[in-house]
CSV table of N, CA, C and O in Angstrom, one decimal:
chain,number,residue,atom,x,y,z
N,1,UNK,N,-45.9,-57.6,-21.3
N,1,UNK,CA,-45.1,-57.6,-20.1
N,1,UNK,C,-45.6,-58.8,-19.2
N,1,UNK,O,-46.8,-59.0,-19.2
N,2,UNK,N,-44.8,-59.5,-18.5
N,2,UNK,CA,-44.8,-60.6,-17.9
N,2,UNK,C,-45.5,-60.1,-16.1
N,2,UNK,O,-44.9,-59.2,-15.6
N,3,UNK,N,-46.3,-60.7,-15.6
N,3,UNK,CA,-46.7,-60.4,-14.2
N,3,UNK,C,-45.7,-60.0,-13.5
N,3,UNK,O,-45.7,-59.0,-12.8
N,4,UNK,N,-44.9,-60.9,-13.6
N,4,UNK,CA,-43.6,-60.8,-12.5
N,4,UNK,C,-42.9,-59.6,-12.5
N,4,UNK,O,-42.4,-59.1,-11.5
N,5,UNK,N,-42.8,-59.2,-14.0
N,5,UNK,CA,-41.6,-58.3,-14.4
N,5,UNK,C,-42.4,-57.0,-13.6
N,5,UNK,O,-41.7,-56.2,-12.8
N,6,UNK,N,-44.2,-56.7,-13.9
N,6,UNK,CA,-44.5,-55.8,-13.1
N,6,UNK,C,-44.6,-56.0,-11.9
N,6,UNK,O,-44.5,-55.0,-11.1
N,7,UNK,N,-44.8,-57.1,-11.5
N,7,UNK,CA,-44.7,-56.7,-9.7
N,7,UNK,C,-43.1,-56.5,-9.1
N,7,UNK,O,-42.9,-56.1,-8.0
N,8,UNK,N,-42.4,-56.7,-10.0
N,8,UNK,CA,-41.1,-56.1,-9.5
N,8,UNK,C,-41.1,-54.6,-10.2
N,8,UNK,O,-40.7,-53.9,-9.3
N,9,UNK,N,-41.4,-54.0,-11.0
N,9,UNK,CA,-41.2,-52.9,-11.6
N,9,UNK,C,-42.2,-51.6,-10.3
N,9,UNK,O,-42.0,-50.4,-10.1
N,10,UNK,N,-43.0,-52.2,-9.9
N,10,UNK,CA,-43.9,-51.5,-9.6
N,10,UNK,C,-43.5,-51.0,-8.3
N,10,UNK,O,-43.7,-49.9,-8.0
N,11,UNK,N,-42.8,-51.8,-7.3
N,11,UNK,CA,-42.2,-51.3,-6.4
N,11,UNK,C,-40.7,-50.4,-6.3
N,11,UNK,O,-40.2,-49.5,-5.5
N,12,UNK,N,-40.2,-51.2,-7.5
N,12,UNK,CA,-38.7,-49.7,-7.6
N,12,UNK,C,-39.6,-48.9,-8.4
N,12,UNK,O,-38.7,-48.3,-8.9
N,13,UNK,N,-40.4,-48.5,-8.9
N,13,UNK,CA,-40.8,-47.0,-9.5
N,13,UNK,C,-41.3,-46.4,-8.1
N,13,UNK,O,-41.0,-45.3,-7.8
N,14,UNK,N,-42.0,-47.2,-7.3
N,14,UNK,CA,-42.6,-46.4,-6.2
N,14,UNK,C,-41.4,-46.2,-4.9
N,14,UNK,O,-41.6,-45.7,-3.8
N,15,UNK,N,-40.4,-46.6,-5.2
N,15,UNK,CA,-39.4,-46.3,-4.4
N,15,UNK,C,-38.7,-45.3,-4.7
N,15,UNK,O,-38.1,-44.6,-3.9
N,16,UNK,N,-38.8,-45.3,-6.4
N,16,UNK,CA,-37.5,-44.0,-6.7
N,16,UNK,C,-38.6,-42.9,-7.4
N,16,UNK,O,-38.5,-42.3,-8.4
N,17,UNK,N,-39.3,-42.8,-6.8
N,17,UNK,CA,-40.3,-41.2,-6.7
N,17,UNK,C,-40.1,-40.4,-5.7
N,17,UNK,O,-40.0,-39.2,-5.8
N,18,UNK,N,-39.9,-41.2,-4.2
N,18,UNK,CA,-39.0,-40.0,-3.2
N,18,UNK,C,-37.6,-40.0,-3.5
N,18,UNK,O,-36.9,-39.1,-3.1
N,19,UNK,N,-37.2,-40.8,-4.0
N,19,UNK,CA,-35.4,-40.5,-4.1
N,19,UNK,C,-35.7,-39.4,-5.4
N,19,UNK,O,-35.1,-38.3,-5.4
N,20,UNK,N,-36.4,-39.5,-6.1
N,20,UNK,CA,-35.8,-38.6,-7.7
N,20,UNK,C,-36.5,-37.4,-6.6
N,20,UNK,O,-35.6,-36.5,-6.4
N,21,UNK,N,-37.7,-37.2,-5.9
N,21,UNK,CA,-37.4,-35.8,-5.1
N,21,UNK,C,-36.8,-35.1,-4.1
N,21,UNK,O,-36.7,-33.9,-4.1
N,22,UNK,N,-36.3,-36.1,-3.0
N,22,UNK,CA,-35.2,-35.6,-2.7
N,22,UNK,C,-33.8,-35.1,-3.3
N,22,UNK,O,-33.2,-34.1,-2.8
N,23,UNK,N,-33.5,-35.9,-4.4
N,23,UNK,CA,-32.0,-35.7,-5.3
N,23,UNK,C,-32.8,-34.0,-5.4
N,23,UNK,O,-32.4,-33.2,-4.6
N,24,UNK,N,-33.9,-33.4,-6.6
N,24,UNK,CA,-34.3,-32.4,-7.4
N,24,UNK,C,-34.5,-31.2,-6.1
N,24,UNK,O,-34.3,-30.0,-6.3
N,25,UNK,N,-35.1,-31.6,-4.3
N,25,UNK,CA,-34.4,-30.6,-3.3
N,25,UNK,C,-33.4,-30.6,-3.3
N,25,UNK,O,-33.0,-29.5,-3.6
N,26,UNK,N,-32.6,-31.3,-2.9
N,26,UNK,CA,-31.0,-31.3,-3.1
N,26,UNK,C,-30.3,-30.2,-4.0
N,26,UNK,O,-29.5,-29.5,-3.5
N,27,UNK,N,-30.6,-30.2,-5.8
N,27,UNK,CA,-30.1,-29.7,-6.6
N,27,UNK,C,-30.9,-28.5,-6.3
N,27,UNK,O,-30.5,-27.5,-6.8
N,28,UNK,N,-31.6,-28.4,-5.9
N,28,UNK,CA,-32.3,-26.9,-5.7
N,28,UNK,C,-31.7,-26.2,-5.1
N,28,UNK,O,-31.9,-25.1,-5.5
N,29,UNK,N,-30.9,-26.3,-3.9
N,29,UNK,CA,-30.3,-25.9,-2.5
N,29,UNK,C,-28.9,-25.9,-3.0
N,29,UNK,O,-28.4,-25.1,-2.2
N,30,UNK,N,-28.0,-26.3,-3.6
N,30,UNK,CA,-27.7,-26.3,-4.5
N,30,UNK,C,-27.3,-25.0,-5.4
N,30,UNK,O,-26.3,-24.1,-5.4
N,31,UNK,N,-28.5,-25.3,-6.1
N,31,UNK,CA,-28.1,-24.5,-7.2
N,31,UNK,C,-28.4,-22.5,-6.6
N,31,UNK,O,-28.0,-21.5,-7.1
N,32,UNK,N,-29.2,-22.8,-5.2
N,32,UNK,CA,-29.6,-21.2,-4.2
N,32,UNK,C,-28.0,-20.8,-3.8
N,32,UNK,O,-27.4,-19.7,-3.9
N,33,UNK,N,-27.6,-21.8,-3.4
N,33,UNK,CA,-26.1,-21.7,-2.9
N,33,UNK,C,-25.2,-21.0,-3.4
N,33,UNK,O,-24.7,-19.9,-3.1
N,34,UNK,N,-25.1,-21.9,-4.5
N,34,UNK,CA,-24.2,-21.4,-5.9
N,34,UNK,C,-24.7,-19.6,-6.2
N,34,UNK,O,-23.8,-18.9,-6.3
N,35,UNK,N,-25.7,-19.1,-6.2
N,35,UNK,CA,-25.9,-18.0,-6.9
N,35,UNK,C,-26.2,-17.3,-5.5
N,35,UNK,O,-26.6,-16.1,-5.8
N,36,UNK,N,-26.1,-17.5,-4.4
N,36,UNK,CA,-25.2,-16.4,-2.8
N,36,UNK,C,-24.3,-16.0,-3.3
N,36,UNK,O,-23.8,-15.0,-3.8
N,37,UNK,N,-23.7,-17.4,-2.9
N,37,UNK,CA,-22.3,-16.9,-3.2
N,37,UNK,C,-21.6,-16.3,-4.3
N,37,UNK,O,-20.5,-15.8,-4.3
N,38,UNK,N,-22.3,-16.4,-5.4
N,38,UNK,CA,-21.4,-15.6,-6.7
N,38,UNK,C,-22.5,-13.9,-6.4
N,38,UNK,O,-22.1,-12.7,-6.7
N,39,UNK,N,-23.2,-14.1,-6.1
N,39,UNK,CA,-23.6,-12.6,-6.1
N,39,UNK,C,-23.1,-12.3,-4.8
N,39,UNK,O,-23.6,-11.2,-4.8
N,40,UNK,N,-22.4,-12.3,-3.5
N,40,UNK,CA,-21.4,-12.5,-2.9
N,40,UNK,C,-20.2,-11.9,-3.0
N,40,UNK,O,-19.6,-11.1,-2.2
N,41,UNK,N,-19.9,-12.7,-4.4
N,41,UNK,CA,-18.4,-12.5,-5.1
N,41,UNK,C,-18.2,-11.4,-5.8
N,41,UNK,O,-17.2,-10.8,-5.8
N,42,UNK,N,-19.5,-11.3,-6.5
N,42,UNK,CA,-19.8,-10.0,-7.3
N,42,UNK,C,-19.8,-9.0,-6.3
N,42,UNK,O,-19.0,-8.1,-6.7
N,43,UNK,N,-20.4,-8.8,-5.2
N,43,UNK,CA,-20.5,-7.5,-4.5
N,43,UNK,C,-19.5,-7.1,-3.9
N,43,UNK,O,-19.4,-5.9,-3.6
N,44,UNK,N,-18.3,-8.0,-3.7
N,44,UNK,CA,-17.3,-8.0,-3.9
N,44,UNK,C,-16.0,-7.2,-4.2
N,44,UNK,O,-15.2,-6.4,-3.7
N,45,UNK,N,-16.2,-8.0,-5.5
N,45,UNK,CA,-15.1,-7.2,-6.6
N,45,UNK,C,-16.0,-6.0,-7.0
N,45,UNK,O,-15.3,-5.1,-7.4
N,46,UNK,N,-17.5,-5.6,-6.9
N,46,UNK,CA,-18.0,-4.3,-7.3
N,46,UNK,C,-17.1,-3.2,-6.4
N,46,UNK,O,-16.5,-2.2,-6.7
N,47,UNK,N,-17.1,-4.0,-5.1
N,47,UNK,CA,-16.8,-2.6,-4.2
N,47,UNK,C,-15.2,-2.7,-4.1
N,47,UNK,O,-14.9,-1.7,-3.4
N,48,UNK,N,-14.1,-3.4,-4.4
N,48,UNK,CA,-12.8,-3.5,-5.2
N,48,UNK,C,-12.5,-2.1,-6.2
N,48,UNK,O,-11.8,-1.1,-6.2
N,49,UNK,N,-13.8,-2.9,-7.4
N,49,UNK,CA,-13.6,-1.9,-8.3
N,49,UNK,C,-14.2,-0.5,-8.1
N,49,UNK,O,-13.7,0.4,-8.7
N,50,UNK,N,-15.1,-0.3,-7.3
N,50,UNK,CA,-15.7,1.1,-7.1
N,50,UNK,C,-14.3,1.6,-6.0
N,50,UNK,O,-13.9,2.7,-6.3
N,51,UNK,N,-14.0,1.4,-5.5
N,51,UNK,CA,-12.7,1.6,-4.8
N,51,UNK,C,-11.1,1.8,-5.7
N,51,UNK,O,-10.2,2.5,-5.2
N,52,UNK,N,-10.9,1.1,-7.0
N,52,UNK,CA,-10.3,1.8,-7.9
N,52,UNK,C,-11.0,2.5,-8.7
N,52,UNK,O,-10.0,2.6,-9.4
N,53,UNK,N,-11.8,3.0,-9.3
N,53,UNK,CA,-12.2,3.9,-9.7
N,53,UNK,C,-12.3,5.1,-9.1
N,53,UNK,O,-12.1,6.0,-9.9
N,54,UNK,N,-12.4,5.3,-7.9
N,54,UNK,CA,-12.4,6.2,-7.1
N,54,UNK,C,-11.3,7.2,-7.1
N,54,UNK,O,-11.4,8.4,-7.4
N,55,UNK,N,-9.9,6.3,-6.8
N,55,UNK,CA,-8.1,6.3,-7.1
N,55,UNK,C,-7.9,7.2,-8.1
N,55,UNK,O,-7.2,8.2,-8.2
N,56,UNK,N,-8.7,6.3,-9.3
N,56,UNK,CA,-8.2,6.6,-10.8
N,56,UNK,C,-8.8,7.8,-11.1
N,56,UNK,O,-8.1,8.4,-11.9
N,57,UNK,N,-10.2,8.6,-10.8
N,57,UNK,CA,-10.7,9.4,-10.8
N,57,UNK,C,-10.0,10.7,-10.0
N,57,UNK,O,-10.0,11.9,-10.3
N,58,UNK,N,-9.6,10.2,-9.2
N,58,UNK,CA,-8.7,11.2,-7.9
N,58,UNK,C,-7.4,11.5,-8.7
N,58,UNK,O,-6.9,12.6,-8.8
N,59,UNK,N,-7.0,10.8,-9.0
N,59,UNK,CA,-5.6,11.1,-10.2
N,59,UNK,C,-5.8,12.2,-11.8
N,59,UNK,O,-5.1,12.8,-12.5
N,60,UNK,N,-7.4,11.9,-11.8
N,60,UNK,CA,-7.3,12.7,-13.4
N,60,UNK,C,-7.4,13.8,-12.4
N,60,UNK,O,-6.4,14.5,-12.4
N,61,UNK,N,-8.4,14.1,-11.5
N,61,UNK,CA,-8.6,15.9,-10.8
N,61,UNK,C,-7.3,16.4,-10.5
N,61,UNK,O,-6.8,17.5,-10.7
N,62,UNK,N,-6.7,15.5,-10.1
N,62,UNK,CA,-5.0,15.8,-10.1
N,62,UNK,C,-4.6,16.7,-11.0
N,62,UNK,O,-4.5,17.9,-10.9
N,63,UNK,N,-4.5,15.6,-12.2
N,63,UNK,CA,-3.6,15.9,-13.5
N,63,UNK,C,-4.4,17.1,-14.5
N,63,UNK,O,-3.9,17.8,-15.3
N,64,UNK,N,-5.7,16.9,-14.0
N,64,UNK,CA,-6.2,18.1,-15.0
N,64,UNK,C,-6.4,19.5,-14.1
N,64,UNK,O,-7.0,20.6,-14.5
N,65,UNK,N,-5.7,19.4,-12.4
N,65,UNK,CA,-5.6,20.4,-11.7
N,65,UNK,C,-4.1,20.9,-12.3
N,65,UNK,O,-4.0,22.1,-12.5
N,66,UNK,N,-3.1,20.0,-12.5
N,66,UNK,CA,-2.0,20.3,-12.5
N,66,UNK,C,-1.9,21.1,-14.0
N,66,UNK,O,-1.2,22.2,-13.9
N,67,UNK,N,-2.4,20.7,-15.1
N,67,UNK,CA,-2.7,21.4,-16.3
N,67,UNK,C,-3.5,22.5,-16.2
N,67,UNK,O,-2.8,23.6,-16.3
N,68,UNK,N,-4.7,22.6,-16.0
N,68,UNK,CA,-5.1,23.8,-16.1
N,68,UNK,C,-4.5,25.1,-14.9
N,68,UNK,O,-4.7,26.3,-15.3
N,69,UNK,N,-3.6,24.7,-13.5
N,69,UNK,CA,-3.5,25.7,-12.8
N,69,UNK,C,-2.4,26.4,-13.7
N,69,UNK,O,-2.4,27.5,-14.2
N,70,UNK,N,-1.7,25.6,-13.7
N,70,UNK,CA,0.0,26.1,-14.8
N,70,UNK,C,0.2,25.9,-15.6
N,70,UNK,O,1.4,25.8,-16.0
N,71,UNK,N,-1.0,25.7,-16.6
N,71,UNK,CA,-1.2,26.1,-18.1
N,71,UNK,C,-0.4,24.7,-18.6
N,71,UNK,O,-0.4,23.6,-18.0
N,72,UNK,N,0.3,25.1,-20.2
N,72,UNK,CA,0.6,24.0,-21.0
N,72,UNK,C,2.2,23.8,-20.8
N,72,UNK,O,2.9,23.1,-21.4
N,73,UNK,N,2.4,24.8,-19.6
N,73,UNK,CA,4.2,24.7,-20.0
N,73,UNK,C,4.9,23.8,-18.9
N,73,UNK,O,5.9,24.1,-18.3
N,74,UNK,N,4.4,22.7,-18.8
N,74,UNK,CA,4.8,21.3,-18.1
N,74,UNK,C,6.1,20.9,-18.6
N,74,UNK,O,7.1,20.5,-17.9
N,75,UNK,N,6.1,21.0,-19.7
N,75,UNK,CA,7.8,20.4,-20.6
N,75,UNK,C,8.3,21.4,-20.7
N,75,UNK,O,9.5,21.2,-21.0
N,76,UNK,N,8.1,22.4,-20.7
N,76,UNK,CA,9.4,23.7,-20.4
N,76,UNK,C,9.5,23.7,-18.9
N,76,UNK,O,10.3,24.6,-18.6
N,77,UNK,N,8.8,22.7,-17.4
N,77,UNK,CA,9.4,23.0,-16.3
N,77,UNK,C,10.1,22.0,-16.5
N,77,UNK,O,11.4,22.2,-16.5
N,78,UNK,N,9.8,20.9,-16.8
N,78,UNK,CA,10.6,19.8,-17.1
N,78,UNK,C,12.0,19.7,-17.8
N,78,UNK,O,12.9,18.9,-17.5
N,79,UNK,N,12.0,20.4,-18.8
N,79,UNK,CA,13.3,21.1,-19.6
N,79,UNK,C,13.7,22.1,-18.7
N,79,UNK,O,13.9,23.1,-19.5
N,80,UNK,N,13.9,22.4,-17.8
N,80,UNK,CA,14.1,23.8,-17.0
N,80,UNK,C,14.9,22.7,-15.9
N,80,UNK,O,16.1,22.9,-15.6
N,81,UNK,N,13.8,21.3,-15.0
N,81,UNK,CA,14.8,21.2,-14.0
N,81,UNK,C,15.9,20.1,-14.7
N,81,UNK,O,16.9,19.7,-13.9
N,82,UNK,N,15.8,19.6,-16.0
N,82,UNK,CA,17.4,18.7,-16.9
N,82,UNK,C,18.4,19.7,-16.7
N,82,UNK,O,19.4,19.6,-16.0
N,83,UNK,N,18.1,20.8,-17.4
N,83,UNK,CA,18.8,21.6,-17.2
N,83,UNK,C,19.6,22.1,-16.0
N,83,UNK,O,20.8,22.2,-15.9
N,84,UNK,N,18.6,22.3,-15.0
N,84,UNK,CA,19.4,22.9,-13.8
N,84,UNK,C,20.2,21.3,-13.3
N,84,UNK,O,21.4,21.1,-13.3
N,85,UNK,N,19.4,20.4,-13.0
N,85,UNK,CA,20.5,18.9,-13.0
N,85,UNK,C,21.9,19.0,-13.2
N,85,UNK,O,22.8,19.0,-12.3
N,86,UNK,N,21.9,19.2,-15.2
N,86,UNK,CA,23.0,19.3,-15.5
N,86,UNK,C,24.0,20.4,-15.5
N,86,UNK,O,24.9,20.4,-16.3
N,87,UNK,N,23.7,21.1,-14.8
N,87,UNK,CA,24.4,22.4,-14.2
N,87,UNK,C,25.3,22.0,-12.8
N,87,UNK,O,26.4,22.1,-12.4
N,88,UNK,N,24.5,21.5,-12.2
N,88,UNK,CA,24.9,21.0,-11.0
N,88,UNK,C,25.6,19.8,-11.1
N,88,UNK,O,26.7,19.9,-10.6
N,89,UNK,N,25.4,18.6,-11.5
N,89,UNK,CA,26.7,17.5,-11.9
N,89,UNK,C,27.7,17.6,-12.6
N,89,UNK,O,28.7,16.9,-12.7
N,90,UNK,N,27.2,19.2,-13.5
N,90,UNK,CA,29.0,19.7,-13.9
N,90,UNK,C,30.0,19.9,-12.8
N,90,UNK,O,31.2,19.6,-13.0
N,91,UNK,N,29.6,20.2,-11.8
N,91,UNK,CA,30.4,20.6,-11.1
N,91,UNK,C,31.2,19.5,-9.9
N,91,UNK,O,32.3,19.5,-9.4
N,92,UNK,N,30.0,18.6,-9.8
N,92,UNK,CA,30.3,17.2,-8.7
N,92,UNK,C,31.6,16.6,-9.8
N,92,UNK,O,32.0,16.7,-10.9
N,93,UNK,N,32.3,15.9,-8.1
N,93,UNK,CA,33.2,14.9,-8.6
N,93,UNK,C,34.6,15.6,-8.0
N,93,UNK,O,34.6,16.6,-7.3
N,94,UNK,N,35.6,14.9,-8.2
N,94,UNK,CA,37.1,15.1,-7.8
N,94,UNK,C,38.0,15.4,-9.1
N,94,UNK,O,38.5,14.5,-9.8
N,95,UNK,N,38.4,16.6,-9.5
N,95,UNK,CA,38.9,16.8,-10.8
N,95,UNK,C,40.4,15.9,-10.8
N,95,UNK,O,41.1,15.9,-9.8
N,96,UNK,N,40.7,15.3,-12.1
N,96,UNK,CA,42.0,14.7,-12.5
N,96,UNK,C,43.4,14.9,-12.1
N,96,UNK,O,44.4,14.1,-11.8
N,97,UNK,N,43.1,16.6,-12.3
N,97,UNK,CA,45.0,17.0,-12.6
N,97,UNK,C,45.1,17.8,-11.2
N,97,UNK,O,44.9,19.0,-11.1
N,98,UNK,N,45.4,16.9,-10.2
N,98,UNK,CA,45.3,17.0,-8.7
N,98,UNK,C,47.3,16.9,-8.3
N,98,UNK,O,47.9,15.9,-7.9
N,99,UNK,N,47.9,18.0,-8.4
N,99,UNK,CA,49.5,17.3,-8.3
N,99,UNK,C,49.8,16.8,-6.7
N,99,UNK,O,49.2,16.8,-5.6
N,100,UNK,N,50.5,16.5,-7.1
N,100,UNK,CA,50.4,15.3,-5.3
N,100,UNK,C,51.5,16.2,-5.3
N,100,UNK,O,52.2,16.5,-6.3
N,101,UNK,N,51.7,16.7,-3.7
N,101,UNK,CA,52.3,17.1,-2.7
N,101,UNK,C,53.8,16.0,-2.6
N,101,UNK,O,53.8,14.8,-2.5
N,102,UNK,N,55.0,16.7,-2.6
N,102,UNK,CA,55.8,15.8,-2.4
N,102,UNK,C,56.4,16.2,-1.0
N,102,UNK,O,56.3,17.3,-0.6
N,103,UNK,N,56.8,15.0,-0.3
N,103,UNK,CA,57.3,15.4,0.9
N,103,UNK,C,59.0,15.8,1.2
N,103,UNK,O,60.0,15.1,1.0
N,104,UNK,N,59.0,17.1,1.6
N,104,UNK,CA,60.0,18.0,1.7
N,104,UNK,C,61.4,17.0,2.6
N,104,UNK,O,62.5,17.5,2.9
């Protein structure tokens, strides 16, 4: 290596020893940032989902109150109110053979 080449080499290495540590604080602050905010984000959507879970759990005590109070016969109430339905729209409506009134 040539004199010259080190007396120039020698001052950019000793220049870019505080820049390469400043940049690696930088990336450090950085990278603290980044993992706030996703743990953040996470606590988040945890309390999202612990809040549907909650719903969805509140729905089975429902469905397994609704089963166990009145047993298995859900589709015989179900077939019970088709039935009554179609009992009752038999009868709705304006029947056909209506003779019109003629005027006297």
């Amino acid at each position: 290596m040539d004199v010259a080449v080190l007396g120039v080499m020698i001052p950019i290495i000793a220049l870019m020893i505080p820049i390469v540590a400043i940049w690696s604080r930088h990336q450090q602050k950085m990278a603290e940032m980044n993992a706030k905010s996703t743990a953040e984000m996470t606590a988040e959507k945890a309390a999202q989902y612990t809040g549907q879970i909650k719903d969805l759990e509140e729905r089975v005590r429902v469905l397994e109150r609704i089963v166990t109070d009145r047993g298995y016969d859900v589709s015989t109430q179900i077939e019970a109110l088709r039935d009554q339905h179609r009992v009752e729209s038999e009868g709705a409506g304006v029947p056909l053979d209506i003779a019109r009134k003629e005027k006297a």
